[in-house]
Short mmCIF file of N, CA and C in Angstrom, two decimals:
data_model
loop_
_atom_site.label_atom_id
_atom_site.label_comp_id
_atom_site.label_asym_id
_atom_site.label_seq_id
_atom_site.Cartn_x
_atom_site.Cartn_y
_atom_site.Cartn_z
N MET V 1 -46.33 71.17 -40.32
CA MET V 1 -45.87 72.34 -39.40
C MET V 1 -44.35 72.07 -38.99
N VAL V 2 -43.52 72.73 -38.53
CA VAL V 2 -41.97 72.64 -38.67
C VAL V 2 -41.59 73.47 -37.36
N GLY V 3 -40.86 73.10 -37.05
CA GLY V 3 -39.68 73.53 -35.80
C GLY V 3 -39.13 72.33 -35.37
N ASN V 4 -38.70 72.01 -34.07
CA ASN V 4 -37.45 71.41 -33.54
C ASN V 4 -38.28 69.34 -33.46
N ASP V 5 -37.06 68.99 -33.96
CA ASP V 5 -36.94 67.55 -34.24
C ASP V 5 -37.57 67.70 -32.57
N HIS V 6 -37.45 65.84 -32.19
CA HIS V 6 -38.15 65.16 -30.70
C HIS V 6 -37.15 65.48 -29.98
N SER V 7 -36.40 65.44 -30.52
CA SER V 7 -34.78 64.72 -29.29
C SER V 7 -34.38 65.78 -28.46
N VAL V 8 -35.00 66.87 -29.22
CA VAL V 8 -34.85 69.07 -28.46
C VAL V 8 -35.70 68.86 -27.41
N LYS V 9 -34.77 69.46 -26.34
CA LYS V 9 -35.59 68.56 -25.13
C LYS V 9 -35.89 70.53 -24.64
N GLY V 10 -37.17 71.16 -24.33
CA GLY V 10 -37.39 72.82 -24.46
C GLY V 10 -38.97 71.93 -24.39
N GLY V 11 -39.58 73.29 -23.88
CA GLY V 11 -41.05 74.23 -24.69
C GLY V 11 -41.11 73.92 -26.21
N ILE V 12 -40.68 73.80 -26.81
CA ILE V 12 -41.36 73.68 -28.94
C ILE V 12 -41.13 72.71 -28.08
N THR V 13 -40.49 71.66 -27.81
CA THR V 13 -41.21 70.91 -29.05
C THR V 13 -42.54 69.88 -27.42
N SER V 14 -42.02 70.53 -26.64
CA SER V 14 -43.31 70.27 -25.22
C SER V 14 -44.60 70.67 -26.10
N VAL V 15 -44.40 71.67 -26.68
CA VAL V 15 -45.52 71.99 -27.84
C VAL V 15 -46.35 71.40 -29.02
N ILE V 16 -44.98 71.83 -29.13
CA ILE V 16 -45.38 70.40 -31.00
C ILE V 16 -45.68 68.95 -30.40
N THR V 17 -45.17 68.03 -29.91
CA THR V 17 -45.90 66.79 -29.37
C THR V 17 -47.11 67.02 -28.56
N GLN V 18 -47.04 68.07 -28.38
CA GLN V 18 -49.35 67.69 -27.56
C GLN V 18 -49.79 68.32 -28.29
N LEU V 19 -49.58 69.55 -30.07
CA LEU V 19 -50.65 69.18 -31.28
C LEU V 19 -50.39 68.08 -31.52
N LEU V 20 -48.91 67.38 -32.23
CA LEU V 20 -49.57 65.99 -32.87
C LEU V 20 -49.45 65.51 -32.31
N SER V 21 -50.12 65.02 -31.01
CA SER V 21 -50.71 63.48 -30.33
C SER V 21 -52.84 64.83 -30.35
N HIS V 22 -52.69 64.99 -30.82
CA HIS V 22 -54.18 65.71 -31.26
C HIS V 22 -54.85 64.91 -32.55
N ASP V 23 -55.72 64.20 -32.22
CA ASP V 23 -56.62 63.48 -33.29
C ASP V 23 -57.03 64.90 -34.63
N TRP V 24 -56.57 64.99 -35.29
CA TRP V 24 -56.89 66.27 -36.05
C TRP V 24 -57.64 66.15 -36.94
N ASP V 25 -57.59 64.46 -37.84
CA ASP V 25 -58.38 63.38 -38.34
C ASP V 25 -60.00 64.07 -38.19
N GLN V 26 -60.32 63.81 -37.01
CA GLN V 26 -61.72 64.02 -35.96
C GLN V 26 -61.73 65.15 -36.33
N ASN V 27 -61.08 66.20 -36.92
CA ASN V 27 -61.63 68.38 -37.28
C ASN V 27 -61.21 68.36 -38.77
N ASP V 28 -61.20 66.79 -39.80
CA ASP V 28 -60.65 66.53 -40.92
C ASP V 28 -59.51 67.45 -41.91
N ILE V 29 -59.07 67.93 -40.75
CA ILE V 29 -57.40 68.51 -41.23
C ILE V 29 -56.28 67.77 -41.05
N GLN V 30 -55.95 67.72 -42.09
CA GLN V 30 -53.81 66.42 -42.00
C GLN V 30 -53.07 67.37 -41.90
N MET V 31 -52.39 67.23 -40.27
CA MET V 31 -51.57 67.42 -39.64
C MET V 31 -49.83 67.43 -40.89
N ASP V 32 -48.92 67.39 -40.89
CA ASP V 32 -48.10 66.39 -40.89
C ASP V 32 -46.97 67.92 -40.55
N PHE V 33 -45.98 66.95 -39.83
CA PHE V 33 -44.32 68.16 -38.61
C PHE V 33 -43.45 67.06 -40.25
N ILE V 34 -42.49 68.04 -40.39
CA ILE V 34 -41.54 67.74 -40.91
C ILE V 34 -40.25 68.80 -39.83
N PRO V 35 -39.71 67.70 -38.99
CA PRO V 35 -38.24 69.61 -38.71
C PRO V 35 -37.57 70.10 -38.83
N THR V 36 -37.53 70.67 -38.46
CA THR V 36 -35.74 71.65 -39.38
C THR V 36 -35.10 72.48 -38.20
N TYR V 37 -35.37 71.26 -37.26
CA TYR V 37 -33.98 72.19 -35.90
C TYR V 37 -33.77 70.47 -35.06
N VAL V 38 -32.42 70.40 -35.13
CA VAL V 38 -31.66 69.45 -34.20
C VAL V 38 -29.84 69.87 -33.34
N GLU V 39 -30.44 69.00 -32.03
CA GLU V 39 -29.29 69.71 -31.46
C GLU V 39 -28.41 69.13 -31.83
N THR V 40 -27.29 69.48 -32.28
CA THR V 40 -26.18 69.29 -32.57
C THR V 40 -24.87 69.89 -33.29
N GLY V 41 -23.90 69.67 -33.56
CA GLY V 41 -22.57 70.31 -34.29
C GLY V 41 -23.29 71.65 -35.61
N ALA V 42 -22.44 72.75 -35.01
CA ALA V 42 -22.79 73.61 -36.43
C ALA V 42 -22.79 72.87 -37.57
N VAL V 43 -22.22 72.76 -37.47
CA VAL V 43 -22.38 71.96 -39.53
C VAL V 43 -23.30 70.92 -39.53
N LYS V 44 -24.18 70.34 -39.43
CA LYS V 44 -25.11 69.23 -38.65
C LYS V 44 -26.00 69.95 -38.12
N LYS V 45 -26.58 70.76 -37.83
CA LYS V 45 -27.47 71.87 -37.92
C LYS V 45 -27.56 72.39 -38.90
N ILE V 46 -27.07 73.32 -40.27
CA ILE V 46 -27.41 73.70 -41.03
C ILE V 46 -27.31 72.53 -42.31
N VAL V 47 -26.51 71.24 -41.99
CA VAL V 47 -27.36 69.91 -43.04
C VAL V 47 -28.71 69.44 -42.79
N PHE V 48 -28.42 69.63 -41.34
CA PHE V 48 -30.04 69.42 -40.87
C PHE V 48 -31.37 69.93 -41.78
N PHE V 49 -30.92 71.33 -41.56
CA PHE V 49 -32.36 72.72 -41.34
C PHE V 49 -32.18 72.41 -43.41
N ALA V 50 -30.81 72.78 -44.24
CA ALA V 50 -30.83 72.38 -45.58
C ALA V 50 -32.16 71.37 -46.37
N ASN V 51 -31.65 69.47 -45.65
CA ASN V 51 -32.51 69.23 -45.97
C ASN V 51 -33.67 69.02 -45.33
N ALA V 52 -34.39 69.70 -44.61
CA ALA V 52 -35.76 69.45 -44.28
C ALA V 52 -36.09 70.64 -45.02
N TYR V 53 -35.55 72.30 -45.72
CA TYR V 53 -35.53 73.21 -46.65
C TYR V 53 -35.96 72.23 -47.43
N LEU V 54 -35.52 71.93 -48.05
CA LEU V 54 -35.81 71.28 -49.62
C LEU V 54 -37.20 70.07 -49.34
N LYS V 55 -36.95 69.48 -48.37
CA LYS V 55 -38.57 68.43 -47.80
C LYS V 55 -39.63 69.41 -47.71
N ILE V 56 -39.28 70.60 -47.68
CA ILE V 56 -40.80 71.40 -46.99
C ILE V 56 -41.15 72.31 -48.77
N ARG V 57 -40.30 72.47 -49.08
CA ARG V 57 -40.09 72.72 -50.94
C ARG V 57 -41.16 72.00 -51.40
N LYS V 58 -40.34 70.56 -51.86
CA LYS V 58 -41.29 69.90 -51.91
C LYS V 58 -42.80 69.31 -52.10
N TYR V 59 -43.15 69.34 -50.68
CA TYR V 59 -44.06 69.58 -49.30
C TYR V 59 -45.01 70.37 -50.44
N ILE V 60 -44.97 71.58 -50.72
CA ILE V 60 -44.82 73.13 -51.03
C ILE V 60 -45.02 72.81 -52.20
N ILE V 61 -44.89 72.88 -53.07
CA ILE V 61 -44.35 72.03 -54.27
C ILE V 61 -45.77 71.26 -55.04
N THR V 62 -45.49 70.23 -54.00
CA THR V 62 -46.79 69.18 -54.58
C THR V 62 -48.77 69.61 -53.86
N ASP V 63 -47.67 69.18 -52.49
CA ASP V 63 -48.65 69.38 -51.79
C ASP V 63 -50.21 70.79 -51.40
N HIS V 64 -49.38 71.77 -51.93
CA HIS V 64 -49.28 73.21 -51.64
C HIS V 64 -50.77 72.79 -50.23
N PRO V 65 -50.57 72.99 -48.76
CA PRO V 65 -50.66 72.81 -48.01
C PRO V 65 -51.82 74.69 -47.72
N ASP V 66 -53.18 74.68 -46.87
CA ASP V 66 -53.35 75.48 -46.85
C ASP V 66 -52.81 77.05 -45.83
N VAL V 67 -51.50 76.93 -45.33
CA VAL V 67 -51.02 76.32 -44.27
C VAL V 67 -50.17 76.03 -43.53
N VAL V 68 -48.37 76.90 -43.10
CA VAL V 68 -47.63 76.55 -42.14
C VAL V 68 -47.33 77.20 -41.03
N HIS V 69 -47.29 76.64 -40.70
CA HIS V 69 -47.60 76.73 -38.75
C HIS V 69 -45.62 76.92 -38.14
N ILE V 70 -44.74 77.77 -38.51
CA ILE V 70 -43.16 77.47 -37.91
C ILE V 70 -43.38 77.77 -36.06
N HIS V 71 -42.85 76.93 -35.69
CA HIS V 71 -42.43 77.87 -34.42
C HIS V 71 -41.14 78.02 -34.93
N MET V 72 -41.06 79.05 -33.33
CA MET V 72 -39.82 80.11 -34.31
C MET V 72 -39.05 80.46 -32.03
N SER V 73 -37.31 80.53 -32.15
CA SER V 73 -37.60 81.45 -30.40
C SER V 73 -36.79 83.03 -30.74
N TYR V 74 -35.48 82.80 -30.96
CA TYR V 74 -34.73 84.04 -32.00
C TYR V 74 -33.58 83.40 -32.54
N LYS V 75 -32.53 84.29 -32.67
CA LYS V 75 -30.55 84.10 -32.74
C LYS V 75 -31.25 83.27 -34.06
N GLY V 76 -30.80 82.01 -34.93
CA GLY V 76 -30.78 80.49 -34.94
C GLY V 76 -31.71 80.65 -36.13
N SER V 77 -32.90 80.21 -34.90
CA SER V 77 -34.52 80.12 -35.01
C SER V 77 -35.38 80.84 -35.39
N PHE V 78 -34.25 82.62 -35.49
CA PHE V 78 -35.40 83.39 -36.72
C PHE V 78 -35.46 83.48 -38.37
N VAL V 79 -33.44 83.25 -37.62
CA VAL V 79 -33.05 82.90 -39.30
C VAL V 79 -33.58 81.50 -39.77
N ARG V 80 -33.77 81.12 -39.43
CA ARG V 80 -34.79 79.39 -40.08
C ARG V 80 -35.69 80.10 -41.07
N ALA V 81 -36.70 80.23 -39.18
CA ALA V 81 -38.44 80.97 -40.10
C ALA V 81 -38.29 81.71 -41.17
N ASN V 82 -37.70 83.08 -40.97
CA ASN V 82 -37.60 83.50 -42.14
C ASN V 82 -37.13 82.94 -43.04
N LEU V 83 -36.03 82.16 -43.57
CA LEU V 83 -36.24 82.01 -44.86
C LEU V 83 -37.00 80.61 -45.70
N LEU V 84 -37.95 80.26 -44.29
CA LEU V 84 -39.35 79.68 -44.87
C LEU V 84 -39.77 80.19 -45.08
N PHE V 85 -40.63 81.72 -44.32
CA PHE V 85 -42.11 82.13 -44.37
C PHE V 85 -41.84 82.98 -45.80
N LYS V 86 -40.06 82.96 -46.64
CA LYS V 86 -40.20 83.79 -47.48
C LYS V 86 -40.30 82.38 -47.96
N LEU V 87 -39.95 81.14 -48.75
CA LEU V 87 -40.46 80.48 -49.15
C LEU V 87 -41.80 80.11 -48.99
N CYS V 88 -42.54 80.16 -48.41
CA CYS V 88 -43.74 79.26 -48.19
C CYS V 88 -44.98 80.95 -49.02
N ARG V 89 -44.00 82.47 -48.36
CA ARG V 89 -44.90 83.90 -48.90
C ARG V 89 -44.24 83.43 -51.06
N ARG V 90 -43.69 82.62 -51.57
CA ARG V 90 -43.09 82.41 -53.12
C ARG V 90 -44.30 81.69 -53.98
N TYR V 91 -44.78 81.19 -52.92
CA TYR V 91 -45.75 80.28 -53.26
C TYR V 91 -47.40 80.78 -52.47
N SER V 92 -47.57 81.75 -51.95
CA SER V 92 -48.29 82.03 -51.48
C SER V 92 -49.11 81.66 -50.96
N ILE V 93 -48.88 81.38 -49.74
CA ILE V 93 -48.89 80.20 -48.11
C ILE V 93 -48.71 80.80 -47.16
N PRO V 94 -50.40 81.15 -46.86
CA PRO V 94 -50.40 81.39 -45.69
C PRO V 94 -49.29 81.18 -43.79
N VAL V 95 -48.98 81.88 -43.51
CA VAL V 95 -47.69 81.06 -42.59
C VAL V 95 -48.80 81.94 -40.60
N ILE V 96 -48.58 80.85 -40.71
CA ILE V 96 -48.10 80.86 -38.83
C ILE V 96 -47.51 80.51 -37.37
N VAL V 97 -46.25 82.64 -37.18
CA VAL V 97 -45.30 81.51 -36.67
C VAL V 97 -46.24 81.73 -35.36
N HIS V 98 -45.68 80.81 -34.20
CA HIS V 98 -45.31 80.91 -32.62
C HIS V 98 -44.02 81.09 -32.47
N LEU V 99 -44.68 81.77 -31.41
CA LEU V 99 -42.93 82.90 -30.95
C LEU V 99 -43.34 82.35 -29.64
N HIS V 100 -42.26 80.79 -29.77
CA HIS V 100 -41.39 81.34 -27.75
C HIS V 100 -40.36 80.76 -27.64
N GLY V 101 -39.54 82.33 -27.67
CA GLY V 101 -38.79 83.48 -27.50
C GLY V 101 -38.49 83.74 -26.19
N SER V 102 -37.84 83.28 -24.76
CA SER V 102 -38.20 84.04 -23.61
C SER V 102 -37.97 84.59 -23.91
N GLU V 103 -36.18 84.93 -24.79
CA GLU V 103 -35.09 86.34 -24.71
C GLU V 103 -34.78 87.16 -26.49
N PHE V 104 -37.02 86.65 -27.70
CA PHE V 104 -37.03 87.23 -28.12
C PHE V 104 -36.40 88.66 -28.34
N SER V 105 -37.56 89.53 -27.46
CA SER V 105 -37.10 90.93 -27.19
C SER V 105 -35.65 91.29 -26.97
N LYS V 106 -35.08 90.39 -26.02
CA LYS V 106 -33.53 91.19 -25.38
C LYS V 106 -33.18 91.06 -26.77
N TRP V 107 -32.83 89.77 -28.03
CA TRP V 107 -32.51 89.80 -28.28
C TRP V 107 -32.31 90.25 -29.76
N TYR V 108 -33.67 91.53 -29.81
CA TYR V 108 -33.58 91.65 -30.65
C TYR V 108 -32.87 92.94 -30.67
N ASN V 109 -33.59 94.11 -28.79
CA ASN V 109 -32.46 95.00 -29.09
C ASN V 109 -31.55 94.93 -29.37
N SER V 110 -30.05 94.34 -28.94
CA SER V 110 -28.86 94.19 -28.93
C SER V 110 -28.52 93.90 -30.67
N SER V 111 -29.53 93.59 -31.36
CA SER V 111 -29.33 92.59 -32.94
C SER V 111 -28.79 95.07 -33.26
N ASN V 112 -28.09 94.35 -34.38
CA ASN V 112 -27.89 96.01 -34.92
C ASN V 112 -29.49 96.21 -36.24
N LYS V 113 -29.35 97.35 -36.89
CA LYS V 113 -30.35 98.10 -37.30
C LYS V 113 -30.59 96.88 -37.98
N ARG V 114 -29.53 96.38 -39.58
CA ARG V 114 -30.73 96.32 -40.77
C ARG V 114 -31.20 95.06 -39.51
N GLN V 115 -30.47 93.73 -39.25
CA GLN V 115 -31.09 93.03 -38.34
C GLN V 115 -32.91 93.25 -37.54
N LYS V 116 -32.66 94.51 -37.20
CA LYS V 116 -33.93 94.98 -36.81
C LYS V 116 -35.38 95.19 -37.63
N GLU V 117 -34.97 95.73 -38.96
CA GLU V 117 -35.71 95.59 -39.96
C GLU V 117 -36.13 94.49 -40.48
N LYS V 118 -34.50 93.77 -40.52
CA LYS V 118 -35.39 92.19 -40.97
C LYS V 118 -36.66 91.14 -39.70
N VAL V 119 -36.32 91.74 -38.56
CA VAL V 119 -37.32 91.29 -37.34
C VAL V 119 -38.78 92.15 -38.02
N ARG V 120 -38.75 93.08 -38.11
CA ARG V 120 -40.05 93.92 -38.05
C ARG V 120 -40.81 93.88 -38.71
N LEU V 121 -40.17 93.55 -40.95
CA LEU V 121 -40.83 92.83 -41.73
C LEU V 121 -41.78 91.50 -41.46
N PHE V 122 -40.24 91.17 -41.00
CA PHE V 122 -40.70 89.41 -40.86
C PHE V 122 -42.51 89.78 -39.81
N LEU V 123 -42.55 90.05 -38.96
CA LEU V 123 -43.39 90.06 -37.99
C LEU V 123 -44.17 91.65 -38.84
N ARG V 124 -44.08 92.11 -39.65
CA ARG V 124 -45.47 93.17 -40.54
C ARG V 124 -46.05 91.84 -41.46
N GLN V 125 -45.44 91.45 -41.85
CA GLN V 125 -45.78 90.42 -42.96
C GLN V 125 -45.68 88.21 -42.65
N VAL V 126 -46.28 88.69 -41.23
CA VAL V 126 -47.19 86.91 -41.33
C VAL V 126 -48.24 87.10 -40.66
N SER V 127 -48.35 85.98 -41.86
CA SER V 127 -50.03 86.17 -41.75
C SER V 127 -50.43 86.24 -40.14
N VAL V 128 -50.20 86.13 -38.81
CA VAL V 128 -50.19 85.45 -37.63
C VAL V 128 -49.18 85.13 -37.06
N LEU V 129 -49.12 85.31 -35.72
CA LEU V 129 -47.90 85.96 -34.79
C LEU V 129 -48.85 85.48 -33.05
N ILE V 130 -48.52 84.30 -33.02
CA ILE V 130 -49.15 83.66 -32.23
C ILE V 130 -47.51 83.42 -31.28
N VAL V 131 -48.16 84.90 -29.16
CA VAL V 131 -47.64 84.24 -28.48
C VAL V 131 -48.23 84.34 -27.29
N LEU V 132 -46.82 83.67 -25.76
CA LEU V 132 -47.19 83.28 -25.21
C LEU V 132 -47.75 83.99 -23.87
N GLY V 133 -48.96 84.89 -24.31
CA GLY V 133 -49.26 86.36 -22.92
C GLY V 133 -49.49 86.76 -23.25
N ASP V 134 -49.99 88.42 -22.51
CA ASP V 134 -50.17 89.88 -22.71
C ASP V 134 -48.71 90.38 -22.56
N LYS V 135 -47.39 90.03 -21.81
CA LYS V 135 -46.52 90.90 -21.69
C LYS V 135 -45.99 90.59 -22.80
N TRP V 136 -46.48 89.08 -23.83
CA TRP V 136 -45.30 89.27 -25.52
C TRP V 136 -46.00 89.65 -26.10
N ASN V 137 -46.97 90.46 -25.34
CA ASN V 137 -48.07 91.11 -26.68
C ASN V 137 -47.64 92.05 -26.73
N ALA V 138 -47.96 92.60 -25.31
CA ALA V 138 -46.65 94.19 -25.46
C ALA V 138 -45.67 94.07 -25.92
N GLU V 139 -44.38 93.49 -25.98
CA GLU V 139 -43.83 93.65 -26.36
C GLU V 139 -43.55 93.34 -27.92
N ILE V 140 -43.50 92.92 -28.25
CA ILE V 140 -43.96 92.10 -29.29
C ILE V 140 -44.60 93.65 -30.38
N GLU V 141 -45.80 94.39 -29.93
CA GLU V 141 -46.32 95.81 -30.28
C GLU V 141 -45.33 96.89 -30.71
N LYS V 142 -44.26 96.48 -29.43
CA LYS V 142 -43.08 97.86 -28.87
C LYS V 142 -42.13 97.47 -30.69
N ILE V 143 -41.99 95.84 -30.80
CA ILE V 143 -40.90 95.99 -31.49
C ILE V 143 -41.83 96.14 -33.07
N GLU V 144 -42.52 95.41 -32.95
CA GLU V 144 -43.85 96.00 -35.28
C GLU V 144 -45.03 96.36 -34.55
N PRO V 145 -45.67 97.39 -34.33
CA PRO V 145 -47.03 97.81 -33.89
C PRO V 145 -47.78 96.42 -35.29
N GLN V 146 -47.91 96.72 -36.50
CA GLN V 146 -48.22 96.03 -37.17
C GLN V 146 -48.11 95.20 -37.39
N THR V 147 -47.75 94.32 -36.49
CA THR V 147 -48.11 92.57 -36.22
C THR V 147 -48.99 92.14 -35.66
N LYS V 148 -50.17 90.94 -36.38
CA LYS V 148 -50.97 90.62 -36.16
C LYS V 148 -50.64 89.53 -35.49
N THR V 149 -51.12 89.44 -33.76
CA THR V 149 -51.11 88.54 -33.41
C THR V 149 -52.59 88.36 -32.49
N VAL V 150 -51.75 86.94 -32.04
CA VAL V 150 -52.85 86.41 -30.64
C VAL V 150 -52.15 85.43 -29.93
N VAL V 151 -52.81 86.08 -28.81
CA VAL V 151 -52.21 85.19 -27.72
C VAL V 151 -52.58 84.09 -26.90
N VAL V 152 -52.19 83.27 -26.68
CA VAL V 152 -51.97 81.36 -25.85
C VAL V 152 -51.16 81.45 -25.23
N SER V 153 -52.41 81.65 -24.10
CA SER V 153 -51.41 80.68 -22.84
C SER V 153 -50.89 79.39 -23.42
N ASN V 154 -49.58 79.11 -22.34
CA ASN V 154 -49.07 78.04 -22.40
C ASN V 154 -49.90 77.11 -21.98
N SER V 155 -50.05 75.65 -23.22
CA SER V 155 -50.93 74.50 -23.11
C SER V 155 -50.97 73.67 -21.47
N VAL V 156 -51.81 73.10 -20.71
CA VAL V 156 -51.93 72.10 -19.96
C VAL V 156 -52.11 71.07 -20.57
N ASP V 157 -51.11 69.94 -20.51
CA ASP V 157 -52.05 68.04 -19.90
C ASP V 157 -53.16 68.02 -19.04
N ILE V 158 -54.38 67.76 -19.94
CA ILE V 158 -55.43 67.58 -18.97
C ILE V 158 -55.31 66.01 -18.80
N PRO V 159 -54.81 65.49 -17.08
CA PRO V 159 -55.30 63.78 -16.91
C PRO V 159 -56.53 63.30 -17.60
N LYS V 160 -56.50 61.87 -18.21
CA LYS V 160 -58.03 61.78 -18.90
C LYS V 160 -58.53 60.97 -16.84
N ALA V 161 -57.86 60.87 -16.27
CA ALA V 161 -58.00 60.53 -14.51
C ALA V 161 -58.20 61.50 -14.04
N SER V 162 -58.39 60.89 -12.50
CA SER V 162 -59.02 62.42 -12.19
C SER V 162 -59.32 62.63 -10.57
N VAL V 163 -58.81 62.08 -9.72
CA VAL V 163 -58.73 61.97 -8.31
C VAL V 163 -60.47 62.38 -7.21
N HIS V 164 -60.50 61.83 -6.44
CA HIS V 164 -61.64 62.39 -5.83
C HIS V 164 -61.31 62.54 -4.45
N TRP V 165 -61.91 63.71 -3.91
CA TRP V 165 -61.24 63.57 -2.52
C TRP V 165 -61.80 62.96 -1.53
N ASN V 166 -61.90 63.16 -0.24
CA ASN V 166 -62.98 63.48 0.81
C ASN V 166 -63.45 64.55 1.17
N ASP V 167 -64.32 64.86 2.38
CA ASP V 167 -65.31 65.80 2.33
C ASP V 167 -64.02 66.58 3.82
N LYS V 168 -62.90 66.35 3.77
CA LYS V 168 -62.65 67.15 5.02
C LYS V 168 -61.31 67.32 3.92
N LYS V 169 -61.13 68.47 4.13
CA LYS V 169 -60.61 69.58 4.11
C LYS V 169 -58.64 69.51 4.63
N PHE V 170 -57.45 69.79 3.54
CA PHE V 170 -56.26 69.43 3.35
C PHE V 170 -55.90 70.38 2.54
N SER V 171 -54.84 70.73 3.43
CA SER V 171 -53.84 71.66 2.04
C SER V 171 -52.51 70.63 1.37
N PHE V 172 -51.84 71.34 0.43
CA PHE V 172 -50.47 71.06 0.09
C PHE V 172 -49.97 71.55 -0.93
N SER V 173 -48.87 71.43 -1.01
CA SER V 173 -47.30 72.92 -1.09
C SER V 173 -46.95 72.23 -1.93
N PHE V 174 -46.51 72.93 -3.50
CA PHE V 174 -45.33 72.21 -4.16
C PHE V 174 -44.41 73.09 -4.66
#
């Protein structure tokens, strides 16, 4: 799995943290994570990604994973995901892309013709695109109808402890 470094704030990092906290060994799955993005200056972002790319390439060559799960938003996140997708494709590794970008459609619509074609090609070729709800599924279908999507709603971490109330009615707001 690849995506934001734990230091980055936001939804992608929350989902990654939740996925990493799962006991994958109980399902006989080896889950490894390589961060590809950190919030910092432009040059350091490029260097961070370049180092991550090399680590991922080495990992692919030596371990040949069954699948790579890429967390993606839009703009630079798409560029990084597309480069990683092409790397995986070169080694015949299926790619699951988890789209988190709330501005993805807006960004796509404002892109030039060449960029739009790159996006459509990417969406057609990834093994599966995870979208966060039916609305996003419809948006992606408008951009590229051949995209293989799976709708997965944002997850909620359910606490282990629970509160038991008495029989009296009550109300609360939040």
